[in-house]
Coordinates of C-alpha atoms in Angstrom, one line a residue:
X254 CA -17.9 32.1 70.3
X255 CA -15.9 29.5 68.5
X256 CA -17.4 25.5 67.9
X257 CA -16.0 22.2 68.2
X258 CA -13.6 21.3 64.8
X259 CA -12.2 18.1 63.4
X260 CA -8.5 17.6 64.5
X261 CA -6.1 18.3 61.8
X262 CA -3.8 15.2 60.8
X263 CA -0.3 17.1 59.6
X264 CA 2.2 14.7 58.3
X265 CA 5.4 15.9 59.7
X266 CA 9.0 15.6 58.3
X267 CA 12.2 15.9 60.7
X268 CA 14.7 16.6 58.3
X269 CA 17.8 15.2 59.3
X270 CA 21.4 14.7 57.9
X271 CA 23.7 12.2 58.4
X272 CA 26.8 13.9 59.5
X273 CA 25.0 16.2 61.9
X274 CA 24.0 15.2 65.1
X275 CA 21.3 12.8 65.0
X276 CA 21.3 13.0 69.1
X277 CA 20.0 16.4 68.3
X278 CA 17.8 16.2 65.5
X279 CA 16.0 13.3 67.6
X280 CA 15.7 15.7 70.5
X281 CA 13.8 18.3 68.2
X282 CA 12.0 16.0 66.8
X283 CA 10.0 14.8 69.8
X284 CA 9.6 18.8 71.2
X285 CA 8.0 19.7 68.0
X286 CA 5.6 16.6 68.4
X287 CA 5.0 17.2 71.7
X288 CA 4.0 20.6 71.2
X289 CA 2.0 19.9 68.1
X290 CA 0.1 17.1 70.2
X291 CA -0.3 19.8 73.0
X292 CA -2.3 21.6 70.5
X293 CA -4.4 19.4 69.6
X294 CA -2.9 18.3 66.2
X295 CA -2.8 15.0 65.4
X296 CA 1.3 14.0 64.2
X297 CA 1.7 11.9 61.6
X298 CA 5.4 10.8 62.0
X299 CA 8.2 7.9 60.9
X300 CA 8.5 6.2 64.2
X301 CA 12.5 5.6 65.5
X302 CA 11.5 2.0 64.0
X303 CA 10.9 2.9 60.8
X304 CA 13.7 5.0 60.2
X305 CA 16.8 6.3 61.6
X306 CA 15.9 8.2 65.6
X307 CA 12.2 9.3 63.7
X308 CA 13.6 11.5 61.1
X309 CA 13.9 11.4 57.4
X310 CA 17.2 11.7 55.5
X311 CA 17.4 9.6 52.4
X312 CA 15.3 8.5 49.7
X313 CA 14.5 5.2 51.4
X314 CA 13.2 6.7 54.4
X315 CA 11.1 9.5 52.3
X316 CA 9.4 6.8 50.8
X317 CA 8.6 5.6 54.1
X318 CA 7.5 8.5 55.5
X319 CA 5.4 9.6 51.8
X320 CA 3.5 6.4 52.2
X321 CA 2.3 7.1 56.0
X322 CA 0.5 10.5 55.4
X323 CA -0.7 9.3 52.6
X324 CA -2.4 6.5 54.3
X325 CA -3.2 8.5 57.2
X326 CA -4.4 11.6 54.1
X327 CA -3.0 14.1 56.1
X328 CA -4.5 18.0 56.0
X329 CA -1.0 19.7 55.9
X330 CA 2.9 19.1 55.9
X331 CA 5.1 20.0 58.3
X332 CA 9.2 20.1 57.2
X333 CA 11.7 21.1 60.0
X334 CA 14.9 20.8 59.5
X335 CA 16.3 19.5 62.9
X336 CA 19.2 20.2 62.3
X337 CA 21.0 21.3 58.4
X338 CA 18.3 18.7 57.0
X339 CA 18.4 16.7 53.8
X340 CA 16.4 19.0 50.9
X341 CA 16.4 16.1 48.3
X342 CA 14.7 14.0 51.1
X343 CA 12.1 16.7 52.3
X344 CA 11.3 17.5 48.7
X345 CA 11.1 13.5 47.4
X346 CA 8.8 12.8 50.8
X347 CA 6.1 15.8 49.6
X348 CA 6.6 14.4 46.0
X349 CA 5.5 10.6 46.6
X350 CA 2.9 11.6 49.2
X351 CA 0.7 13.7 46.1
X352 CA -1.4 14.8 48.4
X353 CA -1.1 18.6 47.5
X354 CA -1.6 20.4 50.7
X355 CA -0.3 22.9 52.5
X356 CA 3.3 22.8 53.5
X357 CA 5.2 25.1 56.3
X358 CA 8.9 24.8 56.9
X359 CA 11.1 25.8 59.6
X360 CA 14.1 25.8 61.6
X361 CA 15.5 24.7 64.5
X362 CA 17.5 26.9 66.8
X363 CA 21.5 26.4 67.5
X364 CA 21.7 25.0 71.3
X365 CA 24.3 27.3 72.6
X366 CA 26.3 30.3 71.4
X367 CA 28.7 28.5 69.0
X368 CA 32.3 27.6 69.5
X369 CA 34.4 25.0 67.7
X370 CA 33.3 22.3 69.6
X371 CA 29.7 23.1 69.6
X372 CA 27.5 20.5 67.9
X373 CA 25.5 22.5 65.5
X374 CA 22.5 22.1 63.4
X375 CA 23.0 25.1 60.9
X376 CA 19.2 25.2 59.8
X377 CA 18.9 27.8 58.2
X378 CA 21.3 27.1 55.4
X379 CA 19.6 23.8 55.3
X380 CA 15.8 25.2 55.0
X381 CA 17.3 27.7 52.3
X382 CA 18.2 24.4 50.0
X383 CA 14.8 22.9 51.5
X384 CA 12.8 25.6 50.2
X385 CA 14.6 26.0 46.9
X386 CA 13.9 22.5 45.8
X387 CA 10.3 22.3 46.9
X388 CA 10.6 25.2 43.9
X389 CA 12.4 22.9 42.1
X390 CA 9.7 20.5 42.3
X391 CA 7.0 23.0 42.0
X392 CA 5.8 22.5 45.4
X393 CA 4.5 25.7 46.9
X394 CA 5.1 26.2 50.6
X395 CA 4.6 28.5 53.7
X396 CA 7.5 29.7 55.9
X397 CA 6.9 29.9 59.7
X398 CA 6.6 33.7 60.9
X399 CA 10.2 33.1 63.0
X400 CA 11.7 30.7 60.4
X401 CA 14.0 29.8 62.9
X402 CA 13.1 29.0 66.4
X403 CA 12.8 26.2 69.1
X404 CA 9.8 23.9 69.1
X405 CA 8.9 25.2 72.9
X406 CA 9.3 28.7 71.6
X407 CA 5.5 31.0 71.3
X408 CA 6.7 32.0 68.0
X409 CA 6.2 28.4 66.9
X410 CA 3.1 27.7 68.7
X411 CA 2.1 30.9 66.8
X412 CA 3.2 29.7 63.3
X413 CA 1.5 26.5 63.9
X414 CA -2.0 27.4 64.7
X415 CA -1.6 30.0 61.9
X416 CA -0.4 27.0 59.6
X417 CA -3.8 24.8 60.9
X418 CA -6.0 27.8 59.8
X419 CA -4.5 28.0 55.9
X420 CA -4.9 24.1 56.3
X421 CA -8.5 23.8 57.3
X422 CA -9.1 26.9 54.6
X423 CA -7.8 24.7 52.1
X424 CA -8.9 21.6 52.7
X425 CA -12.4 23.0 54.0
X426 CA -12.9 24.8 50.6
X427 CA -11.1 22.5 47.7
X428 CA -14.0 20.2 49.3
X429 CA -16.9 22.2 49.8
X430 CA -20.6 21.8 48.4
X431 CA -22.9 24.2 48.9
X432 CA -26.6 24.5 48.5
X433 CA -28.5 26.8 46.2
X434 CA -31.9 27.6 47.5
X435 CA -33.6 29.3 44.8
X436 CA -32.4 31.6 42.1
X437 CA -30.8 34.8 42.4
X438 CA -33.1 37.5 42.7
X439 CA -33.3 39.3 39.2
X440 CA -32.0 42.6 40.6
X441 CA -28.9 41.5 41.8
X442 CA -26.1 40.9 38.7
X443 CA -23.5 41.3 41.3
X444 CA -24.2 37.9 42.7
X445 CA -23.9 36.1 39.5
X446 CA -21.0 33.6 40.0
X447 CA -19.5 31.2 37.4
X448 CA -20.4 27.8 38.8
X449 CA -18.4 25.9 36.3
X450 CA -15.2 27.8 37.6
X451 CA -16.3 27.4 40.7
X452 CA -16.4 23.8 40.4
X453 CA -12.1 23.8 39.1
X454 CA -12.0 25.6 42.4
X455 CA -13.4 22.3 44.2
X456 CA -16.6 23.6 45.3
X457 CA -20.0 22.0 44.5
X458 CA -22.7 23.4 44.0
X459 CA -26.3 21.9 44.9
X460 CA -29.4 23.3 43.5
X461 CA -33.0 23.5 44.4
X462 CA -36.1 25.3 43.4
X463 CA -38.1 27.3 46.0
X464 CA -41.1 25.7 45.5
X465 CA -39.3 22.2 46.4
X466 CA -38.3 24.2 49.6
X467 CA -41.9 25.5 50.3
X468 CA -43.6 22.4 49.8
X469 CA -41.4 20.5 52.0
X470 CA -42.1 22.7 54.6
X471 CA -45.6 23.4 54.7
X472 CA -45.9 19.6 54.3
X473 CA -44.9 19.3 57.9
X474 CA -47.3 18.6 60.5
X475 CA -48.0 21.5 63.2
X476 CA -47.0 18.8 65.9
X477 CA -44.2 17.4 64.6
X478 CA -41.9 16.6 67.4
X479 CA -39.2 18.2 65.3
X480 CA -40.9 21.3 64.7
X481 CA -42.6 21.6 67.9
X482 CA -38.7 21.2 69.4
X483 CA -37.4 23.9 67.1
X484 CA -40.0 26.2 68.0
X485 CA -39.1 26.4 71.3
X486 CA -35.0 26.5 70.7
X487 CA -36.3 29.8 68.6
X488 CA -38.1 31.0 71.6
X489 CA -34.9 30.6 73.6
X490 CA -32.6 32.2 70.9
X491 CA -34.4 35.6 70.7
X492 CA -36.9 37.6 72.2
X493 CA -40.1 36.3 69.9
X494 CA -42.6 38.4 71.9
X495 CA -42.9 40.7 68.8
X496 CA -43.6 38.3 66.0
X497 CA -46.8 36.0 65.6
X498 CA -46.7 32.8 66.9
X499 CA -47.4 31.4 62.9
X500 CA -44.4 33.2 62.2
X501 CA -42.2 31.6 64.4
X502 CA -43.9 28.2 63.3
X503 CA -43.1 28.6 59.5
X504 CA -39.5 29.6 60.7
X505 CA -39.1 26.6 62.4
X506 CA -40.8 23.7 59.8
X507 CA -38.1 26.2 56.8
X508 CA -35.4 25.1 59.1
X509 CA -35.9 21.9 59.4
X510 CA -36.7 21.3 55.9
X511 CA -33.4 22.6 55.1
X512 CA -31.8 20.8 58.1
X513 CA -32.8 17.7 56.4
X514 CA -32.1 18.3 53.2
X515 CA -27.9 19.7 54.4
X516 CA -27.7 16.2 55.5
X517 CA -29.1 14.2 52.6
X518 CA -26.7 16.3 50.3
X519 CA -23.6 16.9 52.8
X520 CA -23.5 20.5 52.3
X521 CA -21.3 22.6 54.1
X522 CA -22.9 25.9 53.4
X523 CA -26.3 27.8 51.9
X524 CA -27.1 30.2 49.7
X525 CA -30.6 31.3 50.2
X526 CA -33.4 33.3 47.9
X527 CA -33.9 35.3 50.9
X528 CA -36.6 37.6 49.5
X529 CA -39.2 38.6 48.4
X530 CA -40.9 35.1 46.9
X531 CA -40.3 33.5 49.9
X532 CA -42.5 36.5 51.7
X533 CA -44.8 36.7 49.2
X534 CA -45.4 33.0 48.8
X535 CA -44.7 31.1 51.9
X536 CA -44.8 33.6 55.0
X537 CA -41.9 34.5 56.4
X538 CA -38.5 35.7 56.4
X539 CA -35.7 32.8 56.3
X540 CA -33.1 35.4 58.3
X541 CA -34.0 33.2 61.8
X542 CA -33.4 30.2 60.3
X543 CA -30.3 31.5 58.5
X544 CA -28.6 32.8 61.8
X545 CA -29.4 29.8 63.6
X546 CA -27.6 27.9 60.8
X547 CA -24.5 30.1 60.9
X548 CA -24.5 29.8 64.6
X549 CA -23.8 26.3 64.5
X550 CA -21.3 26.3 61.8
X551 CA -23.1 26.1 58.7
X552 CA -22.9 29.8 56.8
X553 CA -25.8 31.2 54.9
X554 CA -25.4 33.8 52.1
X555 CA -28.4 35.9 51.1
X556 CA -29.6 36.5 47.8
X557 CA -28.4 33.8 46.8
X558 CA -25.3 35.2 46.9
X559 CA -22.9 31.6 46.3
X560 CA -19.7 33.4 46.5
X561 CA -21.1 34.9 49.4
X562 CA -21.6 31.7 50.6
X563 CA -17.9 30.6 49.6
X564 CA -16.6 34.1 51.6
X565 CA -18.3 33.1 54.6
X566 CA -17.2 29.5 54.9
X567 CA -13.2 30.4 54.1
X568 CA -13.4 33.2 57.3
X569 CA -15.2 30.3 59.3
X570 CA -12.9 27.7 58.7
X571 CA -9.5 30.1 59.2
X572 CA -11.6 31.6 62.7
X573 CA -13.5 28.6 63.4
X574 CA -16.1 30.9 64.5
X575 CA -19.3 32.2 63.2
X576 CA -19.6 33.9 59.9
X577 CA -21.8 36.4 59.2
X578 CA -22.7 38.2 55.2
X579 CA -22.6 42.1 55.7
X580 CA -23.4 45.0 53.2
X581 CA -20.4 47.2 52.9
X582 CA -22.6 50.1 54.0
X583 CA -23.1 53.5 55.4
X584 CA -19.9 55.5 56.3
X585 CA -20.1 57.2 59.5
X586 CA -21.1 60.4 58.5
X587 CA -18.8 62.4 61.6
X588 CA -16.1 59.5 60.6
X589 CA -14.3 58.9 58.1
X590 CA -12.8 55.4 59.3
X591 CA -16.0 53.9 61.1
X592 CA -18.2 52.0 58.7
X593 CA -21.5 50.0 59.5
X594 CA -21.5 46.9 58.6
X595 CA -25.3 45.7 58.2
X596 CA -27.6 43.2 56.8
X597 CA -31.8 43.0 57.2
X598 CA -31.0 40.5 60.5
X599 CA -29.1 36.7 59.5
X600 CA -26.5 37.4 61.6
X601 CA -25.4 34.8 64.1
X602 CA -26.3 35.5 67.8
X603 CA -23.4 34.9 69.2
X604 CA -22.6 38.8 67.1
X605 CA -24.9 40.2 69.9
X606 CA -24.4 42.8 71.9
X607 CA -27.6 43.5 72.6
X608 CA -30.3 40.9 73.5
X609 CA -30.8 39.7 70.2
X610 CA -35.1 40.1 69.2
X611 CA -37.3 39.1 66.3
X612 CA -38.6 41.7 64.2
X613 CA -40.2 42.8 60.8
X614 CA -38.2 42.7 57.6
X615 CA -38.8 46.6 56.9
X616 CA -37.4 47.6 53.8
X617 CA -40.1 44.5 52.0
X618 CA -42.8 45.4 54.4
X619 CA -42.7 49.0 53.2
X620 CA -41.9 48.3 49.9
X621 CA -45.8 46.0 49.1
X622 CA -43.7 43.1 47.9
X623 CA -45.4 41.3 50.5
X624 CA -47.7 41.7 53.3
X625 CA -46.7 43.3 56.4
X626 CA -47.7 39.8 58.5
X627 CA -45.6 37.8 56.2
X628 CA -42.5 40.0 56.4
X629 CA -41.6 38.5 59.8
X630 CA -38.9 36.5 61.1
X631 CA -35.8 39.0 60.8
X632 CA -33.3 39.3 63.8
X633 CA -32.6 42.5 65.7
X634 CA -29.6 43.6 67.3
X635 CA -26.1 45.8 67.6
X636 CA -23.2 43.6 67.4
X637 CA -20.3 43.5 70.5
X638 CA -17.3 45.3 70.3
X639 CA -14.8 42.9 69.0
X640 CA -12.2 42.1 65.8
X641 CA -13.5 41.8 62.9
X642 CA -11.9 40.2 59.9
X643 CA -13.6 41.6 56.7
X644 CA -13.1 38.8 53.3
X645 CA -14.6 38.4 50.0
X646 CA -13.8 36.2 47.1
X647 CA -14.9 37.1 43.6
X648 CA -14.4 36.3 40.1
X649 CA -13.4 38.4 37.1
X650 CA -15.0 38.0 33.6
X651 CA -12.7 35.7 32.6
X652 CA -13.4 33.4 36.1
X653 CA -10.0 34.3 37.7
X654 CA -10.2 34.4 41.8
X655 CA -9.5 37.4 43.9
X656 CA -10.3 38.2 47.2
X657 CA -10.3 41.4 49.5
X658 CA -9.2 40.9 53.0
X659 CA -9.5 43.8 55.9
X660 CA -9.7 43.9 59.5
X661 CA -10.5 46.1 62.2
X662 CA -12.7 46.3 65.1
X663 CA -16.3 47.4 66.3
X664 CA -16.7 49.6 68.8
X665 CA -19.4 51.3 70.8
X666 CA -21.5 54.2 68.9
X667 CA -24.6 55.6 69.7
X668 CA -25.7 55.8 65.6
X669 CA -29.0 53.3 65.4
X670 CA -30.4 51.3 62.8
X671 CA -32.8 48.7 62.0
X672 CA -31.2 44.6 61.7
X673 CA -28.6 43.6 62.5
X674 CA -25.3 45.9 62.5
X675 CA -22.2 47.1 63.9
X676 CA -19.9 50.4 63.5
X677 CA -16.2 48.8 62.8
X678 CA -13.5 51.1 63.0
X679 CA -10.5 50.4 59.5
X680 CA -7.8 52.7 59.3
X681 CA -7.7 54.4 56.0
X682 CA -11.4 53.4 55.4
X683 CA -11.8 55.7 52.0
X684 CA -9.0 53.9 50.7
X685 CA -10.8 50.7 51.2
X686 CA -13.9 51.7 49.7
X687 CA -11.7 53.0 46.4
X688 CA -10.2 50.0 45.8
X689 CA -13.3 48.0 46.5
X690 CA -14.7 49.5 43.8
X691 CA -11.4 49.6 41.6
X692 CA -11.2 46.0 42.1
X693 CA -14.7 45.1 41.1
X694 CA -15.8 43.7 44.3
X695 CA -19.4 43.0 45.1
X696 CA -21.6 44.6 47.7
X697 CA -21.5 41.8 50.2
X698 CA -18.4 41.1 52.0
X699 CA -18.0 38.6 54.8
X700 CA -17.2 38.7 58.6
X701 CA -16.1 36.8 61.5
X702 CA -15.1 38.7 65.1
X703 CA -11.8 38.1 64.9
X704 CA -8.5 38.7 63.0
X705 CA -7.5 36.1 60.5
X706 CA -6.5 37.8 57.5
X707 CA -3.0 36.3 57.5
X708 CA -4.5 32.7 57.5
X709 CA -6.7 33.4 54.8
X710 CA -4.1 35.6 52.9
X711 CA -2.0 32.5 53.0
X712 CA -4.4 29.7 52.0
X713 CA -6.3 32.1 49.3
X714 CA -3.6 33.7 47.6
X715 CA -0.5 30.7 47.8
X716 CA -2.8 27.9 47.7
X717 CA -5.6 28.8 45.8
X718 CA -3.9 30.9 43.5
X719 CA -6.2 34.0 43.7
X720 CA -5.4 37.8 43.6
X721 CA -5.1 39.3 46.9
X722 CA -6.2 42.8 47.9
X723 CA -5.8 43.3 51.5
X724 CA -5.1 46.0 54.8
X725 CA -4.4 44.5 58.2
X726 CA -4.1 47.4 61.8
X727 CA 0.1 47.2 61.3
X728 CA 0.0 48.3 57.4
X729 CA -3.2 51.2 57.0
X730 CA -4.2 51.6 53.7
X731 CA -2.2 49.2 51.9
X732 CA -4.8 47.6 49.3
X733 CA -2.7 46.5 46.7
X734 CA -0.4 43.0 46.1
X735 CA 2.0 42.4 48.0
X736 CA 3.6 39.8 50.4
X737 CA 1.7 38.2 53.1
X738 CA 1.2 39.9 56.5

């Protein structure tokens, strides 16, 4: 499943010089937009008006172009160089437009196979002294996966909607607030976070107090409209036949409580005190509520888990699909590269392979930290086959970023469990779970069912400046630095 997303606005900046053809670098110029329009980007661009056929190659016409995205506050920047391209030009346009985003060059293709009468573009020597003075001026930048290419080439289309994920990962985090429901549950020092260095980061965190939450809810009426609605789209989500109907009642006045409340703050994404006060003290599990939530776009950590929280939202924006919070948990015990991925039951439906049911919460029923008939409200069911992209964020002592990225895929296996869960298949899996714990990283990792770890390689580790730990099907067991994929 994938949702409805903003349109990206990318600035982009045909980098032209004078004694080359301009005949040519216009013609690339209006492929590249036309392609980028095709897929749904919105083009921010000089106009043949404003400067010479559209392009940019002089300080005059940077300024001109630096002023248009950052009136139109573009998400990204796009330099191709046409044909050779001015560099000082390219580099003065991303200078004066201070909008620090993310920036992708490339190339444009020679027409023909050269002779000495061939008009050519020589881009690649030009996007050599492109890149080297956006070093110069200490802008970092992304190179397209075929630097040089055609516009109407795949490998661009490729590079481009690779480029819009490490934008919307950007731009979606540097931006983010997030809500805090509750406090962290005493037992779990691996989700302690420093929210001051997460705030440097750009993220925001909102807090509120449990009881706030539980007062707001039970102040609801029975037959609110709201409520009354929300019980039913619960009833249509999941098989509810096994839960109490005051169950599924409480579950829907939580969720529109914290509906409400997204909206008064602008949150992008929750972290929730997910047990056991809110069994023990209001009735119910929040898992429904939290996979409704993440269903439509809006992640939801457990345990209060905020880095959790910022995990799931970075593999949301670069998949713009659902993001589910799994424990790294049980290895296979006949397989040594099939792990089960598997939390109490917040995962998103659209994760469901099986008809997705509402069930008990048994590890607190069992455990007496609540009743049994408050313990409801968890979901139930084995997720499809499908990629799976695997990414956490952390912070060391010293409130340095890293991340872990990995992907694979679940498959089919007869192994049951209780919750929500899949068996996902990474090659080199022990390897993995070494480094995990080499690196320091928490018991939580994030998921979305598909494979993005290049985007989020990209925008994490270039543009957010954090450590990156990662494995990918083409490289097996390769969990240390390196280059992106």
């Amino acid at each position: 499943m994938s949702f409805p997303q903003d349109p990206i606005s990318i600035g982009f900046v045909p980098a032209n010089r004078a004694f080359f053809s301009a005949d040519l670098a216009a013609k690339m110029r209006q492929q590249t937009i036309d392609v980028m329009t095709a897929r749904g980007v919105n083009v921010v661009v000089p106009s043949p008006e404003q400067t010479n056929v559209g392009c940019v190659e002089n300080r005059g016409e940077a300024e001109t172009c630096a002023a248009l995205f950052r009136e139109r506050n573009v998400d990204g920047i796009l330099i191709s160089a046409v044909n050779f391209g001015d560099e000082q030009a390219a580099a003065w346009t991303v200078r004066q437009a201070r909008l620090d985003v993310p920036v992708m060059i490339v190339g444009c293709q020679e027409e023909e196979v050269l002779t000495p009468k061939t008009q050519r573009r020589d881009s690649f020597c030009g996007l050599l002294s492109i890149g080297e003075v956006l070093r110069q001026i200490g802008s970092k930048y992304s190179v397209a996966r075929r630097p040089i290419c055609f516009p109407t080439d795949e490998a661009f289309a490729e590079s481009l909607d690779w480029f819009v994920r490490v934008c919307r990962v950007v731009g979606g985090v540097r931006g983010a607030r997030y809500g805090q429901v509750g406090t962290r549950p005493d037992a779990f020092w691996t989700c302690r976070f420093n929210e001051k260095q997460l705030q440097r980061l750009g993220v925001t965190t909102v807090v509120i107090d449990l009881s706030e939450v539980f007062a707001g809810a039970t102040a609801l009426a029975d037959d609110d409209p709201d409520v009354q609605r929300i019980v039913e789209e619960i009833r249509e989500y999941a098989d509810a036949s096994a839960v109490k109907p005051e169950s599924i009642l409480r579950s829907a006045k939580l969720e529109l409580f914290l509906r409400r409340w997204r909206e008064e703050n602008g949150l992008d994404a929750m972290a929730i005190q997910c047990w056991n006060s809110i069994q023990a003290n209001y009735g119910v599990c929040s898992c429904t509520t939290m996979s409704r939530l993440g269903e439509e776009g809006v992640p939801c950590a457990c345990e209060v888990d905020i880095l959790g929280t910022l995990s799931m939202h970075a593999a949301m924006l670069a998949s713009g699909a659902p993001a589910g919070l799994a424990d790294w948990n049980n290895l296979h015990n006949e397989d040594d590269e099939l792990v089960n991925v598997w939390h109490c039951g917040a995962f998103p439906k659209s994760f469901a392979g099986s008809p997705p049911k509402l069930g008990l919460q048994e590890i607190i029923a069992s455990s007496g930290a609540a009743r049994y008939e408050d313990s409801e409200g968890t979901l139930e069911f084995r997720m499809k086959p499908s990629p799976l992209t695997l990414c956490r964020l952390t912070q060391d002592a010293d409130g340095a970023w890293k991340a872990a990225i990995a992907e694979g895929h679940v498959e089919d296996n007869p192994a049951e469990t209780f919750g929500v869960y899949g068996w996902c298949r990474i090659p080199n899996l022990q390897l993995l779970y070494r480094d995990v714990l080499l690196r320091h990283l928490p018991h939580h990792v994030a998921i979305t069912q598909t494979h993005v770890g290049n985007a989020l390689w990209e925008a994490l580790g270039n543009y957010l400046d954090m450590d990156m730990y990662h494995a990918t099907q083409e490289t097996p067991g390769l969990y240390t630095p390196r280059l992106p994929f």
